[in-house]
Amino acid sequence: MMKEFQQGRWLSKEQYGVIHRVAGDGQIKGIFGVIYEKIN
């Protein structure tokens, strides 16, 4: 679930993380799905 900023603040005080970039050489597919499952 994505949260939004409103008036310079998050809607929730819960902890959050940020994934800045995911890259590969094309040999493995679906790596973002694996990462997403690990953080949820």
PDB file of C-alpha atoms in Angstrom:
ATOM      1  CA  MET A   1       0.000   0.000   0.000  1.00  0.00           C
ATOM      2  CA  MET A   2       1.414   3.384  -0.917  1.00  0.00           C
ATOM      3  CA  LYS A   3       1.167   6.318   1.450  1.00  0.00           C
ATOM      4  CA  GLU A   4       1.043   9.958   0.466  1.00  0.00           C
ATOM      5  CA  PHE A   5       2.416  13.161   1.904  1.00  0.00           C
ATOM      6  CA  GLN A   6      -0.155  15.676   3.097  1.00  0.00           C
ATOM      7  CA  GLN A   7       0.996  19.091   4.268  1.00  0.00           C
ATOM      8  CA  GLY A   8       4.581  17.847   4.566  1.00  0.00           C
ATOM      9  CA  ARG A   9       3.787  14.761   6.674  1.00  0.00           C
ATOM     10  CA  TRP A  10       3.121  11.067   6.146  1.00  0.00           C
ATOM     11  CA  LEU A  11      -0.447   9.933   6.793  1.00  0.00           C
ATOM     12  CA  SER A  12       0.878   7.370   9.274  1.00  0.00           C
ATOM     13  CA  LYS A  13       3.559   7.320  11.972  1.00  0.00           C
ATOM     14  CA  GLU A  14       4.431   3.682  11.133  1.00  0.00           C
ATOM     15  CA  GLN A  15       7.974   2.807  10.103  1.00  0.00           C
ATOM     16  CA  TYR A  16       8.673   2.737   6.385  1.00  0.00           C
ATOM     17  CA  GLY A  17      11.404   1.773   3.983  1.00  0.00           C
ATOM     18  CA  VAL A  18      12.421   2.949   0.542  1.00  0.00           C
ATOM     19  CA  ILE A  19      13.648   0.904  -2.406  1.00  0.00           C
ATOM     20  CA  HIS A  20      15.647   3.262  -4.589  1.00  0.00           C
ATOM     21  CA  ARG A  21      16.646   0.960  -7.421  1.00  0.00           C
ATOM     22  CA  VAL A  22      16.478  -2.681  -8.469  1.00  0.00           C
ATOM     23  CA  ALA A  23      18.573  -3.763 -11.431  1.00  0.00           C
ATOM     24  CA  GLY A  24      19.717  -6.994 -12.980  1.00  0.00           C
ATOM     25  CA  ASP A  25      21.194  -8.373 -16.160  1.00  0.00           C
ATOM     26  CA  GLY A  26      17.902  -9.858 -17.353  1.00  0.00           C
ATOM     27  CA  GLN A  27      18.739 -13.469 -16.455  1.00  0.00           C
ATOM     28  CA  ILE A  28      16.460 -13.555 -13.389  1.00  0.00           C
ATOM     29  CA  LYS A  29      12.841 -12.419 -13.656  1.00  0.00           C
ATOM     30  CA  GLY A  30      10.571 -11.314 -10.808  1.00  0.00           C
ATOM     31  CA  ILE A  31      13.244 -10.148  -8.371  1.00  0.00           C
ATOM     32  CA  PHE A  32      11.193  -7.128  -7.301  1.00  0.00           C
ATOM     33  CA  GLY A  33       8.340  -9.459  -6.327  1.00  0.00           C
ATOM     34  CA  VAL A  34      10.709 -11.408  -4.071  1.00  0.00           C
ATOM     35  CA  ILE A  35      11.981  -8.200  -2.458  1.00  0.00           C
ATOM     36  CA  TYR A  36       8.437  -6.912  -1.943  1.00  0.00           C
ATOM     37  CA  GLU A  37       7.377 -10.153  -0.234  1.00  0.00           C
ATOM     38  CA  LYS A  38      10.382  -9.967   2.127  1.00  0.00           C
ATOM     39  CA  ILE A  39       9.556  -6.450   3.305  1.00  0.00           C
ATOM     40  CA  ASN A  40       5.824  -6.985   3.815  1.00  0.00           C
TER      41      ASN A  40
END
